[in-house]
Amino acid sequence: MGKTELFIGVDIGGTNTEVGFVDISGKMVHCTSFSTSAQEVASQFVNRLGNVIHEGVGHLEERYVCKGVGIAAPNANNFHGTIECPVNLGWGTVNLVELLGERVTVPIRVINDANAAALGEMEFGAAKGMRNFVVITLGTGLGSGIVIHGEILNGAHGLAGELGHTMVVAGGRDCGCGKTGCLETYVSANGIRRTALVLMGRKFYKSELTKVSFAEMTAKAISDAALAGDQLALDVLEQTGKVLGRKLADVVAFCDPEAFVIMGGVANAGELLLEPTRRYCIGNLLPAHKGRVCILQSKMKPGEPAVLGAAMLMKKK
Amino acid sequence: MGKTELFIGVDIGGTNTEVGFVDISGKMVHCTSFSTSAQEVASQFVNRLGNVIHEGVGHLEERYVCKGVGIAAPNANNFHGTIECPVNLGWGTVNLVELLGERVTVPIRVINDANAAALGEMEFGAAKGMRNFVVITLGTGLGSGIVIHGEILNGAHGLAGELGHTMVVAGGRDCGCGKTGCLETYVSANGIRRTALVLMGRKFYKSELTKVSFAEMTAKAISDAALAGDQLALDVLEQTGKVLGRKLADVVAFCDPEAFVIMGGVANAGELLLEPTRRYCIGNLLPAHKGRVCILQSKMKPGEPAVLGAAMLMKKK
């Protein structure tokens, strides 16, 4: 009997790296993860990744034949096979296709993590069957993966999809990118913490969050407090939804997608964040666009869209 | 000898309609224009357009064979062949493909006017050879035609490209679309007039423009004053370039184009507008995008990109 095709998807995060061994139907037949240890040099990381791939393929080689490795990473440039100075990985710019190519013989491609998540959602998730949609990943920062006419939007230099660094407030909050007023300084785990502090400074709140330092405040603590009815936390999510919803309305005006798929840690606040996001998005749509776009929460497990999307990248070759 | 293929491009403006008879090389072998008379019913307009087409084709039929009619119009939806309630044409929603199809037998398609201009610039203008760029038309309003990976960005419902109705200032200036704070309320002929009034109200200026009423103020008067060194007019163009440049930086973050091509009446202010636009765009780019996008002024005659682009739409069938 012939062997089944196997596609490997890798998602390099600041803390952990997920590796999924995926068949053509999107079934993850094996998965594993290991510590990214981003403070080490990239070659050591690639060595460990190579070992994990060889081990997994070894387990599965009786029934499967590996067709390629797709790697999702922050700041990945699929034109060049590189990842370029991502903030959470201390590797500078490295060519992962070349480095891993010394360890494995199958084709390798890299893809921006939000773009990989968009591919995963398009193949197996909330965006199945859609040809125009935008994935928003709400983690430490805000990522976006844009699908136009059925294809990932790469742009002229592989640098598209930086919605997190479009402007919300001229001269607004300092951003890690060096600019000010970027969307991600308001809408992200860090953005939510900053909004909590600003609201505490502006109004009187009886909230347990007032006893937590800025350094110790987390987006999860704010979500949990909101779910428990804390007014400060609810106001933070309302404010966050307002900023995000208005920006999504701008995205609709620009590129007319069918849907947004929201995912990532901050999205776990669920409807407490999505309801105001929808309200402000709809309130800022042009008449012609009303009723033609929806805002969905990803139904997949955390990290799964990017691993599946990276794996499916290799199916397309 | 065989006849040469001929493509007809029509650009329906609020005042005049331009009709160009174009060969495959983009040479306009014949052109004519007539009054749109937008206060009449659409069927009368289509009758006149049919007559102009038959007359032109009659002149040329010894050497040319007509392959189709492409029509550029505001709010045109090329998915449905309709134009949908454009502000400057009192026709409501009309199906131009059906209406004109009663008069001519060749294929007919409609396209949004800014998208037609983008096609024209891509085939014969400043964007020749580019696969990712954005055309900005600065007239009474602000239109945008977006080319992604070599194709016009239509979006899921043929409604993409409304950059003029993305937000600049939350709760800002009233816009004709019913929203507030839209880009076109700051960057357009009308936007420039409004900025002139706001600046006069804010600062002391010795300017001839202070003697002109809001109703009588024109973008051309402001451009002319700026070219003559009038400080108020120069400040208006600086302010306009600031708002436009920041928005273009956001567009770069989102879709990573090679270039912007600026055209339309307001763009006639030339470098007085383009220099601040470039400066604020570059100042708001992410480091990775710097040096990778340029802001160009269209070199074609007014209206020509849309007529040529509409004609070339028929070449693609």
XYZ file of C-alpha atoms in Angstrom:
634
model
C 0.000 0.000 0.000
C 1.269 3.506 -0.788
C 2.289 5.801 2.009
C 0.212 8.831 2.989
C 1.602 12.350 2.467
C 2.728 14.115 5.647
C 3.258 17.867 6.090
C 5.140 19.317 9.055
C 4.015 22.621 10.522
C 6.215 24.527 12.977
C 5.129 27.566 15.009
C 8.033 29.375 16.663
C 6.820 31.367 19.645
C 8.815 33.502 22.060
C 8.537 30.768 24.728
C 7.641 27.463 23.064
C 7.892 25.997 19.591
C 5.035 23.746 18.448
C 5.612 21.058 15.842
C 2.673 19.330 14.162
C 2.786 16.356 11.768
C -0.306 16.786 9.618
C -1.929 14.682 6.903
C -3.624 16.158 3.853
C -7.028 16.257 5.581
C -5.627 18.493 8.326
C -5.519 15.705 10.896
C -2.633 16.198 13.296
C -1.273 12.641 13.498
C 1.497 13.618 15.916
C 2.436 16.812 17.715
C 5.118 17.906 20.093
C 6.593 21.074 21.510
C 9.884 22.216 22.948
C 11.328 25.306 24.586
C 12.347 27.920 21.996
C 15.140 29.147 24.322
C 15.389 32.305 22.260
C 18.425 33.530 24.213
C 20.556 30.810 22.587
C 21.976 31.252 19.089
C 19.701 30.325 16.201
C 21.840 27.373 15.088
C 21.236 25.616 18.417
C 17.499 26.124 18.031
C 17.632 24.737 14.502
C 19.592 21.703 15.747
C 16.861 20.931 18.271
C 14.148 21.501 15.685
C 15.956 19.148 13.284
C 16.102 16.472 16.002
C 12.381 16.814 16.754
C 11.552 16.528 13.046
C 13.755 13.440 12.531
C 12.319 11.798 15.650
C 8.715 12.441 14.578
C 9.311 11.326 10.997
C 11.034 8.201 12.358
C 7.932 7.304 14.383
C 5.674 7.766 11.390
C 7.741 6.525 8.434
C 6.014 3.171 8.132
C 2.784 4.832 7.039
C 3.735 8.373 6.006
C 6.122 10.123 3.642
C 7.139 13.664 4.605
C 6.586 16.233 1.834
C 7.923 19.372 3.487
C 8.322 21.630 6.503
C 6.463 24.938 6.833
C 7.672 27.274 9.563
C 5.533 30.043 11.059
C 7.460 32.739 12.922
C 7.138 36.405 13.797
C 8.634 38.725 11.135
C 9.063 35.811 8.737
C 9.591 36.817 5.107
C 8.455 34.075 2.775
C 10.121 35.807 -0.186
C 13.575 35.307 1.365
C 13.157 32.371 3.755
C 14.276 34.597 6.602
C 13.005 35.812 9.917
C 14.036 39.413 10.385
C 14.878 40.676 13.886
C 11.682 39.669 15.705
C 11.372 41.406 19.072
C 10.893 38.203 21.122
C 13.699 36.156 19.530
C 17.280 37.343 19.992
C 18.541 35.952 16.690
C 18.738 39.038 14.509
C 18.030 38.120 10.889
C 18.486 34.423 10.118
C 17.763 32.369 7.019
C 15.816 29.461 8.473
C 15.395 27.736 5.113
C 19.183 27.542 4.670
C 19.901 26.615 8.304
C 17.297 23.855 8.563
C 18.135 22.765 5.010
C 21.439 21.439 6.414
C 19.431 19.029 8.574
C 16.446 17.967 6.450
C 16.204 17.214 2.739
C 12.521 17.975 2.097
C 11.385 21.440 0.889
C 11.188 24.129 3.590
C 9.289 27.409 3.554
C 8.746 30.110 6.159
C 5.662 32.265 6.676
C 4.673 35.068 9.004
C 2.805 33.578 11.995
C -0.389 35.581 11.457
C -0.401 34.599 7.767
C 0.012 30.945 8.771
C -2.945 31.304 11.135
C -4.970 32.767 8.249
C -4.113 29.761 6.047
C -5.069 27.390 8.889
C -8.425 29.122 9.397
C -9.069 29.124 5.635
C -8.330 25.391 5.279
C -9.925 24.039 8.462
C -11.405 26.809 10.620
C -13.892 29.667 10.784
C -12.857 31.021 7.369
C -13.339 27.739 5.512
C -14.572 28.525 2.001
C -13.906 32.265 2.310
C -11.713 34.085 -0.192
C -11.506 37.510 1.503
C -10.956 37.734 5.250
C -8.559 39.012 7.894
C -7.207 37.123 10.908
C -6.380 39.263 13.943
C -4.079 37.682 16.541
C -4.280 39.355 19.936
C -1.260 38.326 21.984
C 1.537 40.403 23.480
C 1.179 42.418 20.266
C -1.401 42.533 17.473
C -0.782 40.541 14.295
C -2.846 40.364 11.142
C -3.020 37.861 8.313
C -4.887 39.128 5.271
C -6.423 36.946 2.569
C -7.401 38.706 -0.679
C -9.090 36.858 -3.534
C -8.106 33.533 -1.938
C -4.410 34.324 -1.494
C -2.307 35.534 1.431
C -1.537 39.237 0.959
C 2.266 39.429 0.932
C 2.686 42.829 -0.675
C 5.560 43.984 -2.854
C 8.322 42.955 -0.413
C 6.659 40.293 1.769
C 6.032 42.954 4.431
C 2.233 43.344 4.353
C -0.079 42.659 7.293
C 1.236 45.100 9.884
C -2.210 46.330 10.941
C -0.900 46.507 14.530
C 1.331 49.387 13.463
C -1.284 51.557 11.796
C -2.190 54.764 13.607
C -5.025 55.134 16.097
C -4.070 58.386 17.817
C -1.568 60.858 16.327
C 1.120 61.328 18.977
C -0.466 58.597 21.113
C 1.139 55.836 23.178
C 4.794 54.867 22.646
C 5.102 51.680 20.608
C 7.896 49.120 20.622
C 8.349 49.749 16.878
C 9.581 53.291 17.555
C 6.400 55.028 16.409
C 3.576 56.376 18.569
C -0.172 55.790 18.626
C -0.068 52.366 16.926
C -3.127 50.098 17.159
C -1.159 47.482 19.097
C -0.445 49.951 21.902
C -4.211 49.951 22.574
C -5.381 46.540 21.385
C -3.145 43.685 22.653
C -2.282 42.176 26.037
C 0.044 45.075 26.699
C -2.404 47.610 25.300
C -5.141 46.391 27.636
C -2.860 46.739 30.664
C -2.017 50.278 29.608
C -5.696 51.151 29.166
C -6.432 49.794 32.652
C -3.837 52.135 34.138
C -5.088 55.139 32.169
C -8.701 54.516 33.279
C -7.626 54.125 36.922
C -5.891 57.477 36.640
C -8.997 59.081 35.161
C -11.910 57.772 37.232
C -12.746 56.376 40.685
C -13.061 52.593 40.605
C -13.614 50.082 43.370
C -11.638 47.275 41.790
C -9.232 44.600 42.957
C -7.110 45.609 39.985
C -6.246 48.875 41.760
C -4.138 46.769 44.154
C -2.029 45.282 41.368
C 1.094 47.043 40.093
C 1.496 47.814 36.400
C 4.418 45.370 36.281
C 2.248 42.564 37.690
C -0.947 43.348 35.780
C -1.857 40.820 33.082
C -4.480 40.770 30.350
C -5.750 37.528 31.873
C -6.291 39.202 35.261
C -8.307 41.915 33.476
C -10.370 39.345 31.502
C -11.021 37.341 34.676
C -12.071 40.475 36.565
C -14.401 41.452 33.703
C -15.998 38.004 33.714
C -16.556 38.490 37.470
C -18.297 41.831 36.805
C -15.496 44.245 37.728
C -16.478 47.670 36.302
C -12.937 48.838 35.606
C -12.182 45.655 33.685
C -15.465 45.944 31.771
C -14.653 49.549 30.866
C -11.195 48.454 29.685
C -12.712 45.860 27.332
C -15.325 48.372 26.102
C -12.555 50.870 25.347
C -10.476 48.173 23.646
C -13.443 47.070 21.529
C -14.072 50.676 20.541
C -10.530 51.148 19.222
C -10.473 47.734 17.508
C -13.987 48.045 16.046
C -13.262 51.427 14.483
C -10.054 50.086 12.950
C -11.847 47.043 11.564
C -14.402 49.378 9.931
C -11.467 51.105 8.206
C -10.204 47.719 7.010
C -13.661 46.975 5.576
C -13.676 50.310 3.716
C -10.250 49.526 2.291
C -10.488 45.873 1.287
C -14.109 44.693 1.775
C -13.568 41.301 3.508
C -16.318 38.794 4.345
C -15.129 38.307 7.907
C -12.602 38.909 10.630
C -11.409 35.944 12.680
C -10.111 37.017 16.088
C -7.774 34.745 18.059
C -5.067 34.752 20.726
C -4.941 35.106 24.499
C -6.763 38.434 24.693
C -9.598 37.027 22.549
C -10.366 34.648 25.446
C -12.381 37.481 26.988
C -14.865 36.356 24.293
C -18.062 38.329 23.884
C -16.982 40.885 26.506
C -14.478 42.054 23.903
C -16.224 40.957 20.685
C -19.572 42.629 21.440
C -18.169 46.197 21.702
C -15.810 45.435 18.800
C -18.781 44.509 16.596
C -20.822 47.479 17.814
C -18.109 50.030 16.984
C -17.221 48.320 13.726
C -20.823 48.330 12.497
C -21.320 51.893 13.733
C -18.443 53.046 11.521
C -19.230 51.129 8.323
C -20.316 52.813 5.125
C -23.983 52.067 4.338
C -23.019 49.772 1.420
C -20.885 47.585 3.712
C -23.438 47.125 6.507
C -24.604 43.546 6.978
C -21.823 42.239 4.729
C -19.033 41.464 7.204
C -18.916 39.404 10.380
C -16.533 39.289 13.336
C -15.879 35.722 14.493
C -13.830 34.180 17.270
C -11.517 31.345 16.228
C -12.840 27.962 17.332
C -9.476 26.230 17.062
C -7.117 25.415 19.933
C -4.465 28.066 20.729
C -1.555 27.789 18.274
C -3.346 25.223 16.107
C -4.234 27.542 13.183
C -0.586 28.591 12.714
C 0.761 25.002 12.892
C -1.878 23.703 10.461
C -1.456 26.704 8.180
C 2.340 26.326 8.097
C 1.922 22.618 7.293
C -0.585 23.350 4.509
C 1.858 25.860 2.993
C 3.798 22.793 1.848
C 0.746 21.211 0.265
C 0.574 24.101 -2.172
C 3.989 23.435 -3.734
C -5.687 43.266 -44.477
C -7.260 42.352 -41.131
C -8.844 45.046 -39.016
C -7.217 46.266 -35.782
C -8.924 45.625 -32.428
C -10.556 48.680 -30.857
C -11.558 49.100 -27.204
C -13.883 51.847 -26.031
C -13.297 53.450 -22.636
C -15.945 55.673 -21.038
C -15.425 57.818 -17.933
C -18.681 59.164 -16.479
C -18.028 62.273 -14.416
C -20.500 64.474 -12.562
C -20.212 67.128 -15.305
C -18.782 65.547 -18.451
C -18.483 62.068 -19.877
C -15.304 61.227 -21.787
C -15.289 58.546 -24.464
C -12.007 57.200 -25.844
C -11.532 54.795 -28.751
C -8.290 52.998 -27.956
C -6.160 50.467 -29.824
C -4.308 47.616 -28.101
C -1.149 49.721 -27.694
C -3.084 52.303 -25.669
C -3.149 54.831 -28.500
C -6.323 56.898 -28.371
C -7.318 56.916 -32.056
C -10.414 59.028 -31.425
C -11.906 60.735 -28.401
C -14.928 62.824 -27.650
C -16.892 64.073 -24.672
C -20.426 65.158 -23.929
C -22.362 66.642 -21.037
C -23.372 63.973 -18.502
C -26.524 66.000 -17.641
C -26.884 63.954 -14.483
C -30.232 65.567 -13.634
C -31.877 63.687 -16.521
C -32.929 60.050 -16.152
C -30.271 57.412 -16.772
C -31.935 56.055 -19.933
C -31.509 59.423 -21.680
C -27.826 59.459 -20.741
C -27.426 55.926 -22.088
C -29.153 56.920 -25.341
C -26.668 59.720 -25.860
C -23.761 57.450 -24.947
C -25.034 54.864 -27.454
C -25.169 57.518 -30.159
C -21.618 58.685 -29.439
C -20.360 55.085 -29.568
C -22.137 54.298 -32.857
C -20.884 57.532 -34.392
C -17.278 56.866 -33.340
C -17.347 53.246 -34.441
C -18.868 54.370 -37.749
C -15.926 56.732 -38.356
C -13.420 53.988 -37.603
C -14.997 50.828 -38.985
C -12.900 50.672 -42.119
C -9.765 49.978 -40.114
C -10.981 48.874 -36.683
C -13.266 46.277 -35.159
C -14.758 47.143 -31.762
C -14.196 44.473 -29.085
C -16.048 46.002 -26.164
C -17.001 48.981 -24.001
C -15.554 49.531 -20.519
C -17.305 52.140 -18.398
C -15.661 53.883 -15.441
C -18.066 55.536 -13.001
C -18.242 56.479 -9.341
C -19.692 53.672 -7.150
C -19.549 51.213 -10.044
C -19.768 47.557 -9.022
C -18.109 45.355 -11.590
C -19.613 42.237 -9.991
C -23.143 43.392 -10.876
C -22.664 45.785 -13.801
C -24.326 48.508 -11.773
C -23.558 51.954 -10.496
C -25.008 52.327 -7.027
C -26.354 55.728 -5.925
C -23.302 57.893 -6.634
C -23.548 61.281 -4.936
C -22.950 63.342 -8.105
C -25.335 61.436 -10.414
C -29.047 61.519 -9.613
C -29.782 58.076 -11.094
C -30.082 55.912 -7.992
C -28.880 52.388 -8.746
C -28.838 51.535 -12.456
C -27.569 48.521 -14.366
C -25.475 50.165 -17.074
C -24.509 46.843 -18.671
C -28.178 45.977 -19.262
C -29.188 49.502 -20.338
C -26.345 50.033 -22.786
C -26.665 46.410 -23.910
C -29.927 47.414 -25.602
C -27.922 49.778 -27.833
C -24.630 47.982 -28.527
C -23.893 44.319 -29.170
C -20.244 44.103 -27.997
C -19.380 43.055 -24.404
C -19.788 45.778 -21.777
C -18.264 45.988 -18.307
C -18.311 48.660 -15.620
C -15.555 49.528 -13.163
C -15.144 51.973 -10.313
C -13.475 55.143 -11.638
C -10.469 54.971 -9.297
C -9.943 51.304 -10.205
C -10.062 52.240 -13.903
C -7.444 54.918 -13.258
C -5.284 52.280 -11.541
C -5.568 49.985 -14.580
C -4.678 52.892 -16.870
C -1.601 53.784 -14.808
C -0.564 50.113 -14.670
C -0.834 49.645 -18.440
C 0.530 52.965 -19.676
C 1.443 55.302 -16.794
C 3.575 55.764 -13.696
C 2.783 52.260 -12.398
C 3.827 50.443 -15.576
C 5.332 47.094 -14.600
C 4.241 47.363 -10.960
C 2.142 44.631 -9.344
C 1.370 46.333 -6.001
C 0.415 49.997 -5.902
C -2.383 52.362 -4.944
C -3.837 55.194 -7.018
C -5.222 58.147 -5.045
C -7.611 60.464 -6.925
C -7.973 63.867 -5.303
C -11.064 65.545 -6.672
C -14.220 66.756 -4.943
C -13.738 63.600 -2.838
C -10.883 61.114 -2.401
C -10.944 57.886 -4.390
C -8.533 54.964 -4.274
C -7.766 52.164 -6.704
C -5.738 49.360 -5.171
C -3.688 46.822 -7.130
C -2.565 43.706 -5.210
C -0.382 41.048 -6.810
C -1.161 42.494 -10.260
C -4.958 42.531 -9.886
C -7.478 45.234 -8.949
C -8.605 44.703 -5.344
C -12.375 44.274 -5.580
C -12.991 42.641 -2.206
C -15.727 40.164 -1.338
C -18.598 42.281 -2.695
C -16.913 44.610 -5.201
C -16.866 47.346 -2.550
C -13.141 47.685 -1.748
C -11.111 50.852 -2.226
C -12.956 53.310 -0.001
C -9.808 54.737 1.566
C -11.512 58.153 1.548
C -13.913 56.878 4.183
C -11.384 55.528 6.658
C -11.040 57.445 9.910
C -8.563 60.237 10.537
C -10.051 61.862 13.635
C -12.618 60.113 15.849
C -15.628 62.443 15.973
C -13.994 64.725 13.391
C -15.506 66.590 10.446
C -18.948 65.657 9.087
C -18.684 63.581 5.923
C -21.171 63.264 3.069
C -21.284 59.513 3.718
C -22.961 60.053 7.082
C -19.876 59.286 9.183
C -17.467 61.752 10.791
C -13.718 62.212 10.613
C -13.242 60.495 7.225
C -9.987 61.058 5.311
C -11.845 62.750 2.455
C -13.149 65.475 4.796
C -9.494 66.555 5.191
C -7.835 65.477 1.931
C -9.861 66.472 -1.157
C -10.926 69.735 -2.806
C -13.624 70.157 -0.193
C -11.330 69.056 2.633
C -8.740 71.663 1.673
C -11.362 74.427 1.721
C -12.471 73.312 5.171
C -8.886 73.273 6.433
C -8.387 76.803 5.105
C -11.386 78.002 7.122
C -10.254 76.214 10.277
C -6.746 77.689 10.030
C -8.158 81.213 9.459
C -10.200 80.762 12.611
C -7.173 79.605 14.579
C -4.358 81.988 13.567
C -3.765 85.498 12.218
C -3.021 85.445 8.495
C -2.495 88.266 6.001
C -3.959 86.469 3.013
C -6.159 87.350 0.080
C -8.066 84.161 0.910
C -9.471 85.843 4.044
C -11.570 87.977 1.667
C -13.193 84.968 0.010
C -16.330 83.367 1.432
C -16.408 79.646 2.224
C -19.008 79.208 -0.520
C -16.705 80.824 -3.093
C -13.435 79.279 -1.931
C -11.951 76.689 -4.308
C -9.064 74.259 -4.016
C -7.616 75.892 -7.135
C -7.644 79.332 -5.452
C -5.751 77.800 -2.532
C -3.221 76.045 -4.809
C -2.689 79.242 -6.787
C -2.212 81.262 -3.586
C 0.289 78.674 -2.320
C 2.262 78.849 -5.576
C 2.348 82.658 -5.085
C 3.779 82.196 -1.576
C 0.642 82.837 0.524
C 1.392 81.533 4.033
C -2.175 80.466 4.821
C -2.356 78.434 1.612
C 1.069 76.910 2.278
C -0.043 75.942 5.793
C -3.210 74.376 4.347
C -1.169 72.201 1.974
C 1.279 71.285 4.779
C -1.655 70.235 6.972
C -3.232 68.299 4.092
C 0.049 66.521 3.354
C 0.382 65.613 7.033
C -3.020 63.929 7.129
C -2.519 62.193 3.764
C 1.075 61.138 4.482
C 0.156 59.514 7.792
C -2.693 57.630 6.128
C -0.429 56.438 3.321
C 2.004 55.106 5.956
C -0.891 53.073 7.386
C -1.640 51.728 3.909
C 2.009 50.681 3.568
C 1.864 48.849 6.924
C -1.282 47.051 5.800
C -0.527 46.068 2.195
C 3.132 46.938 1.414
C 2.770 48.576 -2.036
C 5.667 49.683 -4.244
C 4.172 53.087 -4.928
C 1.309 55.530 -4.649
C 0.239 57.424 -7.766
C -1.524 60.674 -6.907
C -3.795 62.372 -9.456
C -6.780 64.703 -9.785
C -7.353 68.437 -9.506
C -5.936 68.863 -6.007
C -2.753 67.048 -7.040
C -2.047 69.978 -9.375
C -0.547 71.755 -6.371
C 2.329 69.363 -7.183
C 5.335 69.326 -4.863
C 3.696 71.818 -2.501
C 1.374 68.960 -1.553
C 3.565 65.950 -2.407
C 6.604 67.079 -0.389
C 4.775 67.209 2.993
C 2.856 64.050 2.034
C 6.140 62.185 1.465
C 7.705 63.635 4.622
C 4.832 62.526 6.890
C 4.494 59.187 5.150
C 8.193 58.355 5.567
C 8.149 59.657 9.146
C 5.427 57.164 10.010
C 6.757 54.056 8.250
C 7.989 51.004 10.104
C 11.778 50.608 9.782
C 11.394 47.588 7.451
C 9.286 49.622 5.005
C 11.555 52.669 4.777
C 13.054 53.253 1.325
C 10.708 50.709 -0.234
C 7.756 52.850 -1.349
C 7.528 55.992 -3.470
C 4.864 58.651 -3.902
C 4.488 59.730 -7.524
C 2.321 62.242 -9.344
C 0.477 60.925 -12.391
C 2.034 62.164 -15.637
C -1.087 61.491 -17.721
C -3.642 64.081 -18.845
C -6.641 64.587 -16.515
C -9.205 61.823 -17.043
C -6.921 59.851 -19.359
C -5.977 57.063 -16.894
C -9.646 56.198 -16.251
C -10.606 56.192 -19.965
C -7.582 54.073 -20.930
C -8.082 51.756 -17.936
C -11.783 51.262 -18.726
C -10.885 50.466 -22.352
C -8.183 47.989 -21.290
C -10.700 46.230 -19.044
C -12.168 44.853 -22.270
C -8.798 43.624 -23.498
C -8.668 41.241 -20.536
C -11.805 39.305 -21.502
